[in-house]
Coordinates of C-alpha atoms in Angstrom, one line a residue:
X1 CA -4.7 -21.4 7.0
X2 CA -5.0 -25.1 6.7
X3 CA -8.2 -26.6 5.4
X4 CA -9.2 -28.2 8.7
X5 CA -8.7 -24.9 10.5
X6 CA -10.8 -23.0 7.9
X7 CA -13.5 -25.6 8.1
X8 CA -13.5 -25.4 11.9
X9 CA -13.7 -21.5 11.9
X10 CA -16.6 -21.7 9.3
X11 CA -18.5 -24.1 11.5
X12 CA -18.1 -21.9 14.6
X13 CA -19.4 -18.9 12.6
X14 CA -22.4 -20.8 11.2
X15 CA -23.5 -22.2 14.5
X16 CA -22.7 -19.2 16.8
X17 CA -25.3 -18.2 19.4
X18 CA -26.8 -14.9 18.3
X19 CA -26.9 -12.5 21.3
X20 CA -28.2 -9.3 19.7
X21 CA -29.3 -7.8 16.3
X22 CA -27.1 -8.7 13.4
X23 CA -25.8 -6.5 10.6
X24 CA -28.6 -7.7 8.5
X25 CA -31.3 -7.0 11.1
X26 CA -30.0 -3.5 11.2
X27 CA -29.5 -2.8 7.5
X28 CA -31.8 -5.0 5.4
X29 CA -35.0 -2.9 6.0
X30 CA -33.1 0.3 5.0
X31 CA -30.8 -0.8 2.2
X32 CA -31.6 -4.2 0.8
X33 CA -34.5 -3.4 -1.5
X34 CA -33.8 0.2 -2.3
X35 CA -36.1 1.6 0.4
X36 CA -36.0 5.4 0.7
X37 CA -33.4 6.9 -1.7
X38 CA -35.6 9.8 -2.6
X39 CA -34.6 12.3 -5.3
X40 CA -32.3 14.1 -2.9
X41 CA -30.7 10.9 -1.7
X42 CA -28.1 8.5 -2.9
X43 CA -28.6 5.1 -4.6
X44 CA -25.0 4.0 -4.1
X45 CA -25.3 3.2 -0.4
X46 CA -27.8 0.4 -1.1
X47 CA -25.9 -0.8 -4.2
X48 CA -22.7 -1.0 -2.1
X49 CA -24.5 -2.9 0.7
X50 CA -26.0 -5.5 -1.6
X51 CA -22.7 -6.1 -3.4
X52 CA -20.2 -6.0 -0.6
X53 CA -22.0 -7.1 2.6
X54 CA -25.3 -8.7 1.8
X55 CA -24.0 -11.1 -0.9
X56 CA -24.7 -14.8 -0.8
X57 CA -21.1 -15.7 0.3
X58 CA -21.0 -13.4 3.3
X59 CA -24.6 -13.5 4.6
X60 CA -24.5 -17.1 5.9
X61 CA -21.3 -16.2 7.9
X62 CA -22.6 -13.0 9.4
X63 CA -26.3 -13.7 9.9
X64 CA -25.6 -14.9 13.5
X65 CA -23.1 -12.3 14.5
X66 CA -25.2 -10.1 16.8
X67 CA -24.0 -7.3 19.1
X68 CA -25.5 -7.4 22.6
X69 CA -25.5 -3.6 23.0
X70 CA -27.9 -3.3 20.1
X71 CA -30.5 -4.9 22.3
X72 CA -30.7 -1.3 23.7
X73 CA -33.5 0.2 21.6
X74 CA -32.0 3.7 21.7
X75 CA -28.6 2.6 20.3
X76 CA -30.2 0.5 17.6
X77 CA -32.4 3.5 16.6
X78 CA -29.4 5.8 16.5
X79 CA -27.7 3.6 14.0
X80 CA -30.8 3.2 11.9
X81 CA -31.2 7.0 11.9
X82 CA -27.6 7.5 10.9
X83 CA -27.9 5.1 8.0
X84 CA -31.1 6.7 6.9
X85 CA -29.4 10.1 6.8
X86 CA -26.5 8.7 4.8
X87 CA -28.9 7.2 2.4
X88 CA -31.5 10.0 2.0
X89 CA -29.9 13.4 2.8
X90 CA -28.6 15.5 -0.1
X91 CA -25.8 16.9 2.1
X92 CA -25.3 14.4 4.9
X93 CA -23.7 15.5 8.2
X94 CA -21.0 12.8 8.1
X95 CA -19.6 13.6 11.6
X96 CA -23.1 13.0 13.1
X97 CA -23.7 9.9 10.9
X98 CA -20.4 8.4 11.9
X99 CA -20.6 8.9 15.7
X100 CA -22.7 5.8 16.6
X101 CA -20.5 3.7 14.3
X102 CA -17.3 5.1 15.9
X103 CA -18.6 4.2 19.3
X104 CA -19.0 0.6 18.2
X105 CA -15.7 0.6 16.4
X106 CA -13.9 1.5 19.6
X107 CA -14.9 -1.9 21.1
X108 CA -12.9 -3.7 18.4
X109 CA -9.5 -4.9 19.7
X110 CA -7.0 -5.7 16.9
X111 CA -3.2 -5.7 17.0
X112 CA -0.4 -5.8 14.6
X113 CA 1.6 -9.0 14.1
X114 CA 4.1 -9.8 16.9
X115 CA 6.4 -12.6 15.5
X116 CA 8.3 -14.7 18.1
X117 CA 12.0 -14.4 18.4
X118 CA 14.0 -17.1 16.7
X119 CA 17.5 -18.4 17.5
X120 CA 20.4 -17.5 15.2
X121 CA 21.1 -19.8 12.2
X122 CA 24.4 -21.3 11.0
X123 CA 26.4 -20.1 8.0
X124 CA 24.5 -18.6 5.1
X125 CA 23.3 -20.7 2.2
X126 CA 25.7 -21.2 -0.7
X127 CA 25.9 -18.9 -3.6
X128 CA 24.5 -21.7 -5.9
X129 CA 21.3 -21.8 -3.8
X130 CA 21.0 -18.0 -3.9
X131 CA 21.6 -17.8 -7.6
X132 CA 19.1 -20.6 -8.2
X133 CA 16.4 -18.6 -6.5
X134 CA 17.3 -15.4 -8.4
X135 CA 17.0 -17.3 -11.7
X136 CA 13.7 -18.8 -10.7
X137 CA 12.2 -15.5 -9.8
X138 CA 13.5 -13.8 -12.9
X139 CA 12.1 -16.6 -15.1
X140 CA 8.8 -16.3 -13.2
X141 CA 8.5 -12.5 -14.0
X142 CA 9.4 -13.0 -17.7
X143 CA 7.0 -16.0 -18.0
X144 CA 4.2 -14.0 -16.6
X145 CA 4.9 -11.0 -18.9
X146 CA 5.0 -13.4 -21.9
X147 CA 1.7 -15.1 -21.0
X148 CA -0.2 -11.9 -20.1
X149 CA 1.5 -9.0 -21.9
X150 CA 2.1 -7.4 -18.5
X151 CA 3.0 -8.3 -15.0
X152 CA -0.1 -8.1 -12.7
X153 CA -0.7 -7.2 -9.1
X154 CA -3.7 -8.3 -7.1
X155 CA -6.0 -6.5 -4.7
X156 CA -7.9 -8.3 -1.9
X157 CA -10.2 -7.1 0.9
X158 CA -9.7 -8.0 4.5
X159 CA -13.0 -7.1 6.1
X160 CA -11.6 -7.2 9.6
X161 CA -10.1 -3.7 8.8
X162 CA -6.8 -2.2 9.9
X163 CA -5.7 -2.2 13.6
X164 CA -4.9 1.5 13.3
X165 CA -8.4 2.6 12.4
X166 CA -10.4 3.2 15.6
X167 CA -13.4 5.4 16.1
X168 CA -11.4 8.6 15.9
X169 CA -9.5 7.7 12.7
X170 CA -12.8 6.4 11.1
X171 CA -14.4 9.8 11.7
X172 CA -11.4 11.6 10.3
X173 CA -11.7 9.5 7.1
X174 CA -15.4 9.8 6.9
X175 CA -15.3 13.6 7.1
X176 CA -12.0 14.1 5.2
X177 CA -12.8 12.0 2.1
X178 CA -14.4 13.8 -0.8
X179 CA -16.3 11.3 -3.0
X180 CA -19.7 10.3 -1.5
X181 CA -19.3 6.8 -2.8
X182 CA -16.0 6.4 -0.9
X183 CA -17.7 7.8 2.2
X184 CA -20.5 5.3 1.8
X185 CA -18.0 2.4 1.5
X186 CA -16.0 3.6 4.5
X187 CA -19.2 3.9 6.6
X188 CA -20.5 0.4 5.8
X189 CA -17.2 -1.4 5.9
X190 CA -16.4 0.0 9.3
X191 CA -19.9 -0.9 10.6
X192 CA -19.4 -4.4 9.4
X193 CA -16.0 -4.6 11.0
X194 CA -17.6 -4.5 14.5
X195 CA -19.8 -7.5 13.8
X196 CA -16.9 -9.4 12.2
X197 CA -14.3 -8.7 14.8
X198 CA -16.5 -9.6 17.7
X199 CA -17.7 -13.0 16.4
X200 CA -16.3 -16.4 15.4
X201 CA -16.1 -15.1 11.8
X202 CA -13.0 -13.2 12.9
X203 CA -10.9 -16.4 12.8
X204 CA -12.1 -17.2 9.3
X205 CA -11.6 -13.8 7.8
X206 CA -8.4 -12.9 9.7
X207 CA -6.4 -16.0 10.6
X208 CA -3.0 -15.7 12.1
X209 CA 0.1 -15.8 9.9
X210 CA 3.9 -16.0 10.1
X211 CA 6.0 -12.9 9.9
X212 CA 4.9 -9.3 9.4
X213 CA 3.6 -8.9 5.8
X214 CA 0.1 -10.4 5.6
X215 CA -0.3 -13.3 3.1
X216 CA -3.1 -12.7 0.6
X217 CA -5.0 -15.8 1.3
X218 CA -8.4 -14.4 0.5
X219 CA -10.2 -16.2 -2.3
X220 CA -11.3 -13.0 -4.0
X221 CA -8.3 -11.3 -5.6
X222 CA -8.7 -8.6 -8.2
X223 CA -6.0 -8.8 -10.9
X224 CA -5.0 -5.5 -12.4
X225 CA -2.2 -3.4 -13.9
X226 CA -0.8 -0.1 -12.6
X227 CA 2.1 2.1 -13.5
X228 CA 3.2 2.0 -9.9
X229 CA 3.7 -1.8 -10.1
X230 CA 5.2 -1.6 -13.6
X231 CA 7.8 0.9 -12.3
X232 CA 8.9 -1.6 -9.7
X233 CA 8.9 -4.5 -12.1
X234 CA 11.2 -2.4 -14.4
X235 CA 13.7 -2.0 -11.5
X236 CA 13.5 -5.7 -10.7
X237 CA 14.1 -6.8 -14.3
X238 CA 17.0 -4.3 -14.6
X239 CA 18.5 -5.9 -11.6
X240 CA 18.1 -9.4 -13.1
X241 CA 19.9 -8.3 -16.3
X242 CA 22.7 -6.6 -14.3
X243 CA 23.2 -9.6 -12.1
X244 CA 24.6 -11.5 -15.1
X245 CA 22.4 -14.6 -14.2
X246 CA 19.9 -14.1 -17.0
X247 CA 20.5 -16.1 -20.1
X248 CA 20.9 -14.3 -23.4
X249 CA 17.3 -15.1 -24.3
X250 CA 16.1 -13.9 -20.9
X251 CA 18.1 -10.7 -21.1
X252 CA 16.5 -9.9 -24.5
X253 CA 13.1 -10.7 -23.1
X254 CA 13.7 -8.6 -20.0
X255 CA 14.7 -5.6 -22.2
X256 CA 11.6 -5.9 -24.3
X257 CA 9.4 -6.1 -21.1
X258 CA 11.2 -3.1 -19.6
X259 CA 10.6 -1.1 -22.8
X260 CA 6.9 -2.0 -22.9
X261 CA 6.4 -1.2 -19.2
X262 CA 8.2 2.2 -19.6
X263 CA 5.9 3.0 -22.4
X264 CA 2.9 2.1 -20.3
X265 CA 4.1 4.3 -17.4
X266 CA 4.8 7.4 -19.6
X267 CA 2.1 6.7 -22.2
X268 CA -1.1 5.0 -21.3
X269 CA -0.8 6.2 -17.6
X270 CA 0.1 9.8 -18.5
X271 CA -2.4 12.5 -17.3
X272 CA -2.3 16.3 -17.7
X273 CA -2.9 18.3 -14.5
X274 CA -2.5 21.8 -13.4
X275 CA 0.0 22.8 -10.8
X276 CA -0.8 25.1 -7.9
X277 CA 1.1 27.8 -9.8
X278 CA -1.2 27.5 -12.8
X279 CA 1.3 25.6 -15.0
X280 CA 0.3 22.4 -16.7
X281 CA 2.3 19.2 -16.0
X282 CA 2.1 15.6 -17.2
X283 CA 2.0 13.2 -14.3
X284 CA 1.3 9.5 -13.8
X285 CA -2.0 8.0 -12.6
X286 CA -2.2 4.8 -10.6
X287 CA -5.1 3.4 -12.5
X288 CA -5.2 4.4 -16.2
X289 CA -8.5 4.6 -18.1
X290 CA -10.0 1.3 -19.4
X291 CA -9.0 -1.0 -20.8
X292 CA -5.4 -0.5 -19.6
X293 CA -5.9 -1.7 -16.0
X294 CA -6.9 -5.1 -17.4
X295 CA -9.8 -5.6 -14.9
X296 CA -12.1 -8.4 -15.8
X297 CA -15.6 -7.2 -16.8
X298 CA -17.0 -8.7 -13.6
X299 CA -14.5 -6.8 -11.3
X300 CA -14.7 -3.6 -13.4
X301 CA -18.4 -3.4 -12.5
X302 CA -17.7 -4.3 -8.8
X303 CA -15.0 -1.6 -8.6
X304 CA -17.6 1.0 -9.7
X305 CA -20.2 -0.3 -7.3
X306 CA -17.8 -0.3 -4.4
X307 CA -17.1 3.4 -4.9
X308 CA -13.8 3.3 -6.8
X309 CA -15.2 4.7 -10.0
X310 CA -12.9 7.8 -10.2
X311 CA -9.1 7.6 -9.8
X312 CA -6.8 10.6 -9.8
X313 CA -3.0 10.7 -10.2
X314 CA -0.7 10.5 -7.2
X315 CA 2.7 11.8 -6.2
X316 CA 4.1 8.3 -5.5
X317 CA 3.2 6.7 -8.8
X318 CA 4.6 9.7 -10.6
X319 CA 7.9 9.7 -8.8
X320 CA 8.4 5.9 -9.2
X321 CA 7.5 6.0 -12.9
X322 CA 9.9 8.9 -13.5
X323 CA 12.7 7.1 -11.6
X324 CA 12.2 3.7 -13.3
X325 CA 12.0 5.3 -16.8
X326 CA 15.2 7.2 -16.1
X327 CA 17.0 4.0 -15.0
X328 CA 15.7 2.3 -18.1
X329 CA 17.4 5.0 -20.2
X330 CA 14.2 6.6 -21.5
X331 CA 14.5 9.9 -23.5
X332 CA 10.8 10.8 -23.3
X333 CA 10.5 14.6 -23.0
X334 CA 8.0 14.1 -20.1
X335 CA 11.1 13.3 -17.9
X336 CA 12.4 16.8 -18.5
X337 CA 9.7 18.4 -16.5
X338 CA 11.1 19.5 -13.1
X339 CA 8.9 17.6 -10.7
X340 CA 10.1 19.6 -7.7
X341 CA 8.3 22.6 -9.1
X342 CA 5.1 20.7 -9.2
X343 CA 5.5 18.9 -5.9
X344 CA 6.1 22.2 -4.1
X345 CA 2.4 22.9 -4.4
X346 CA 1.7 19.7 -2.4
X347 CA 4.3 20.2 0.3
X348 CA 3.2 20.9 3.9
X349 CA 5.0 23.7 5.5
X350 CA 5.4 25.3 9.0
X351 CA 4.0 22.2 10.7
X352 CA 0.5 22.9 9.4
X353 CA -1.3 19.5 9.1
X354 CA -4.2 21.2 7.3
X355 CA -5.7 22.0 4.9
X356 CA -3.5 19.9 2.6
X357 CA -4.0 16.8 4.7
X358 CA -7.7 16.1 5.1
X359 CA -7.5 12.4 6.2
X360 CA -4.9 12.9 9.0
X361 CA -5.1 9.4 10.5
X362 CA -1.4 9.5 11.3
X363 CA -1.4 13.0 12.7
X364 CA 0.8 12.0 15.6
X365 CA 3.7 12.7 13.3
X366 CA 4.8 16.2 12.2
X367 CA 4.0 16.6 8.5
X368 CA 6.3 19.7 8.1
X369 CA 8.3 19.4 4.9
X370 CA 6.6 16.3 3.5
X371 CA 4.5 15.8 0.3
X372 CA 0.9 14.7 0.3
X373 CA -0.3 11.8 -1.7
X374 CA -3.1 12.7 -4.2
X375 CA -3.0 15.1 -7.1
X376 CA -6.1 17.0 -8.2
X377 CA -7.0 16.0 -11.7
X378 CA -7.6 18.7 -14.4
X379 CA -11.2 19.1 -13.2
X380 CA -10.1 19.6 -9.6
X381 CA -11.4 16.3 -8.4
X382 CA -9.8 14.7 -5.3
X383 CA -12.1 11.8 -4.4
X384 CA -9.9 10.5 -1.5
X385 CA -9.3 13.8 0.1
X386 CA -5.6 13.8 0.9
X387 CA -3.3 12.0 3.2
X388 CA 0.5 11.9 3.8
X389 CA 2.7 8.8 3.8
X390 CA 6.4 8.7 4.8
X391 CA 7.5 6.1 2.3
X392 CA 6.0 8.1 -0.6
X393 CA 8.3 10.9 0.3
X394 CA 11.3 8.6 0.1
X395 CA 10.2 7.9 -3.5
X396 CA 10.1 11.6 -4.3
X397 CA 13.6 12.0 -2.9
X398 CA 14.9 9.0 -4.9
X399 CA 13.5 10.2 -8.2
X400 CA 14.9 13.7 -7.5
X401 CA 18.4 12.3 -6.9
X402 CA 18.3 10.3 -10.1
X403 CA 17.3 13.5 -12.0
X404 CA 19.4 16.0 -10.0
X405 CA 21.2 17.4 -13.0
X406 CA 18.3 17.1 -15.5
X407 CA 16.1 19.2 -13.2
X408 CA 18.9 21.6 -12.1
X409 CA 18.0 21.1 -8.5
X410 CA 21.2 22.4 -7.0
X411 CA 21.1 25.4 -9.2
X412 CA 17.5 26.3 -8.2
X413 CA 17.1 27.3 -4.6
X414 CA 13.3 26.6 -4.5
X415 CA 13.9 23.0 -5.7
X416 CA 16.7 22.4 -3.3
X417 CA 14.6 23.7 -0.4
X418 CA 11.9 21.2 -1.3
X419 CA 14.3 18.3 -1.0
X420 CA 15.7 19.7 2.2
X421 CA 12.2 19.9 3.7
X422 CA 11.6 16.2 2.9
X423 CA 14.9 15.2 4.4
X424 CA 14.1 17.2 7.5
X425 CA 10.7 15.3 7.7
X426 CA 12.5 12.0 7.4
X427 CA 15.0 12.8 10.1
X428 CA 12.3 13.7 12.5
X429 CA 10.7 10.3 11.9
X430 CA 13.9 8.6 12.7
X431 CA 14.7 10.8 15.7
X432 CA 11.5 9.9 17.5
X433 CA 11.2 6.3 16.2
X434 CA 7.9 7.0 14.5
X435 CA 9.2 5.3 11.3
X436 CA 9.0 1.9 13.1
X437 CA 5.3 2.4 14.2
X438 CA 2.7 0.9 11.8
X439 CA 0.3 3.8 12.5
X440 CA 2.7 6.3 11.1
X441 CA 2.3 4.8 7.6
X442 CA -0.8 5.1 5.4
X443 CA 0.1 2.6 2.6
X444 CA 3.1 0.6 3.7
X445 CA 4.7 -1.4 6.4
X446 CA 7.5 0.0 8.5
X447 CA 9.6 -2.9 7.1
X448 CA 8.9 -1.7 3.6
X449 CA 9.9 1.8 4.6
X450 CA 13.2 0.4 5.7
X451 CA 13.8 -1.2 2.4
X452 CA 12.7 1.9 0.5
X453 CA 15.0 4.0 2.6
X454 CA 17.8 1.7 1.6
X455 CA 16.9 2.3 -2.1
X456 CA 16.8 6.0 -1.5
X457 CA 20.1 6.0 0.4
X458 CA 21.8 4.2 -2.4
X459 CA 20.7 6.8 -4.9
X460 CA 21.8 9.5 -2.5
X461 CA 25.3 8.0 -2.0
X462 CA 25.7 7.7 -5.8
X463 CA 25.7 11.6 -6.0
X464 CA 28.9 13.6 -5.9
X465 CA 30.0 14.6 -2.4
X466 CA 29.4 18.2 -3.1
X467 CA 25.8 17.5 -4.1
X468 CA 25.2 15.4 -1.0
X469 CA 26.5 18.2 1.2
X470 CA 24.2 20.7 -0.4
X471 CA 21.1 18.5 0.0
X472 CA 21.9 17.2 3.5
X473 CA 24.3 19.7 5.3
X474 CA 23.3 18.2 8.7
X475 CA 24.1 14.6 8.0
X476 CA 20.5 13.4 8.2
X477 CA 21.0 10.5 5.9
X478 CA 23.8 9.0 8.1
X479 CA 21.6 9.5 11.2
X480 CA 18.6 7.8 9.6
X481 CA 20.8 5.0 8.3
X482 CA 21.9 4.1 11.8
X483 CA 18.3 4.1 13.1
X484 CA 16.9 2.0 10.2
X485 CA 19.8 -0.5 10.4
X486 CA 19.2 -0.9 14.2
X487 CA 15.6 -1.7 13.6
X488 CA 16.2 -4.2 10.9
X489 CA 19.1 -5.9 12.7
X490 CA 17.6 -5.9 16.2
X491 CA 13.9 -6.4 15.4
X492 CA 13.1 -7.7 12.0
X493 CA 15.7 -10.4 11.4
X494 CA 15.8 -11.6 15.0
X495 CA 12.1 -12.6 14.8
X496 CA 10.2 -15.0 12.6
X497 CA 9.9 -13.9 9.0
X498 CA 8.1 -14.9 5.9
X499 CA 9.9 -14.6 2.5
X500 CA 8.5 -11.1 1.8
X501 CA 9.8 -9.8 5.2
X502 CA 13.1 -11.4 4.4
X503 CA 13.4 -9.8 1.0
X504 CA 12.7 -6.4 2.6
X505 CA 15.4 -7.0 5.2
X506 CA 17.9 -7.9 2.5
X507 CA 17.1 -4.8 0.4
X508 CA 17.6 -2.6 3.5
X509 CA 20.7 -4.3 4.7
X510 CA 22.3 -4.6 1.2
X511 CA 21.7 -0.9 0.3
X512 CA 22.8 0.3 3.7
X513 CA 26.1 -1.6 3.7
X514 CA 25.4 -3.8 6.7
X515 CA 27.8 -6.5 7.9
X516 CA 27.5 -9.6 5.7
X517 CA 26.8 -11.8 8.7
X518 CA 23.4 -10.0 9.2
X519 CA 22.1 -11.3 5.9
X520 CA 22.1 -14.9 7.0
X521 CA 18.6 -15.2 8.7
X522 CA 16.8 -13.6 5.7
X523 CA 18.7 -15.7 3.2
X524 CA 17.8 -18.9 5.0
X525 CA 14.2 -17.9 5.2
X526 CA 13.9 -17.3 1.4
X527 CA 15.8 -20.4 0.4
X528 CA 13.8 -22.5 2.8
X529 CA 10.5 -21.3 1.5
X530 CA 11.2 -21.6 -2.2
X531 CA 8.3 -23.4 -3.9
X532 CA 5.7 -22.4 -1.3
X533 CA 3.7 -20.6 -4.1
X534 CA 2.8 -23.9 -5.8
X535 CA 1.4 -23.4 -9.3
X536 CA 1.2 -19.6 -8.8
X537 CA 5.0 -19.0 -8.6
X538 CA 8.1 -19.6 -6.5
X539 CA 6.5 -17.8 -3.5
X540 CA 3.1 -16.9 -2.1
X541 CA 1.4 -13.5 -2.5
X542 CA 2.1 -11.1 0.4
X543 CA 1.1 -7.6 1.4
X544 CA 3.2 -5.1 -0.6
X545 CA 1.1 -2.1 0.0
X546 CA -2.4 -1.4 1.4
X547 CA -5.2 1.0 2.0
X548 CA -6.6 1.5 5.4
X549 CA -9.8 3.0 4.1
X550 CA -12.5 2.1 3.3
X551 CA -11.2 -1.1 4.9
X552 CA -8.0 -3.0 4.9
X553 CA -7.2 -3.6 1.1
X554 CA -4.0 -5.4 0.4
X555 CA -2.1 -5.3 -2.9
X556 CA 0.6 -7.7 -3.9
X557 CA 0.9 -11.0 -5.6
X558 CA 3.2 -13.9 -6.3
X559 CA 4.9 -11.8 -9.0
X560 CA 5.5 -9.0 -6.5
X561 CA 7.1 -11.4 -4.1
X562 CA 9.4 -12.7 -6.8
X563 CA 10.4 -9.2 -7.7
X564 CA 11.3 -8.2 -4.1
X565 CA 13.1 -11.5 -3.5
X566 CA 15.1 -11.1 -6.7
X567 CA 16.2 -7.6 -5.7
X568 CA 17.0 -8.6 -2.2
X569 CA 19.0 -11.6 -3.2
X570 CA 20.9 -9.7 -5.9
X571 CA 22.1 -7.2 -3.3
X572 CA 23.0 -10.0 -0.9
X573 CA 24.8 -12.0 -3.6
X574 CA 26.9 -8.9 -4.5
X575 CA 27.8 -8.4 -0.8
X576 CA 28.8 -12.0 -0.3
X577 CA 31.0 -12.0 -3.4
X578 CA 32.8 -9.0 -2.1
X579 CA 33.9 -10.9 1.0

């Protein structure tokens, strides 16, 4: 968003005509000064309100954002009563509390990006231009690691929320989440969404952008470290070394960074949990205990106040960390654990969407055969309830393919059945086209699903033919490949892209063996945008993954963009050199 556009949007928000009670008219008497909160109640709701919504930056923008229906005294009173219950009741009835908020939320009209079609471009950029971008991105990652001792990612909040969270999905989340602090933040963020989306503040908080992946333009970005990100950075730096474009010094620096990040994934981020069968396993948690995540003191406190005090391990971070460590040649005994035995306790079977999935906001898809997201810690905590994401399940497959012999998957019928169940789940997504719908995904874009399917497909095709036939006797991978290629070729690359979109397209097309000519639009997009990141890096920060609850929280960063661009261009370069 240009400065003049931002200034204009801010001016409209500050001078808007107020046509009903505002968020602060509703909440201040209940939450601003710690009113209520008896011994049986909850102090966190007021803390969250004061930190996230009633702060000095947001209050001037929202103080004139009124809702006309709240002039109805009965509706206003119903909301007040719901907030009072959430604040004071020892065991709140969250379905009843959420109902008046859900009714307001259903008046919000948001939509996913719809980039315009673009005409075909000429011949692809030259190899020298592509190699220059690869070297620039590799140098950016290594420089960041040298300066920080790690490669960060950033989280930022988009208070407009996610287009897929309506009243129904909000109630699902509110009742399916476990931690009260997380319920509180979900309640108040979604209440605020209505005031934001139906006022001029909308244009300031949620400006339009080019392409699919959302740019992380928000001024508040929380820098942190996670094993999930380190695992991907390991793969990216391995690709940089294997490309042959890194200098001798860069190759040595990349290997040192890879070793350090592998140690972080399998060491500082390791957590002991108990499987459903009673056996103990070492898994990988997304946010390791302090000080490993590298939050600033300021944001560490805010994280706690916003309801993110307790993190638990997850199936995705564990799979990605195991895969990256295996690719890096790690001999850590942790990798010898047969993860399919552990994952079997988190697999949904016989089409039953419950009780494993408590936050079923994408329940239009059939979960049969898939793995849920969150792993109970050793104390049995699961603060986010549980949900199910298709892309996560690709990562479980990819890690299993890379460790097929180590885990004796083909020799163990139960382990083989687990993989076949996930493959069946993925084939169903492709058959009905659900993989291309944003609402099917909890943490990722459909475009990222396509890139990660390409990565998974490459690992699958690297297996011996006999192994592939045992895992996929019905040819599901070939079927999914055709559907994903069609989506990328007919939809993604024929419309306006930003560099992150283009990198995802190249990763999918490169791994899936697409015609070289299809690489051209994405290559031009990336080369054309080199330098857009200014002092932060070669490219801007874009949405890599997200959370839809408690509001739309994006995670990415300029380093993440560099990593994806590096991987996409490396695959494209190899394809071009083969022609």
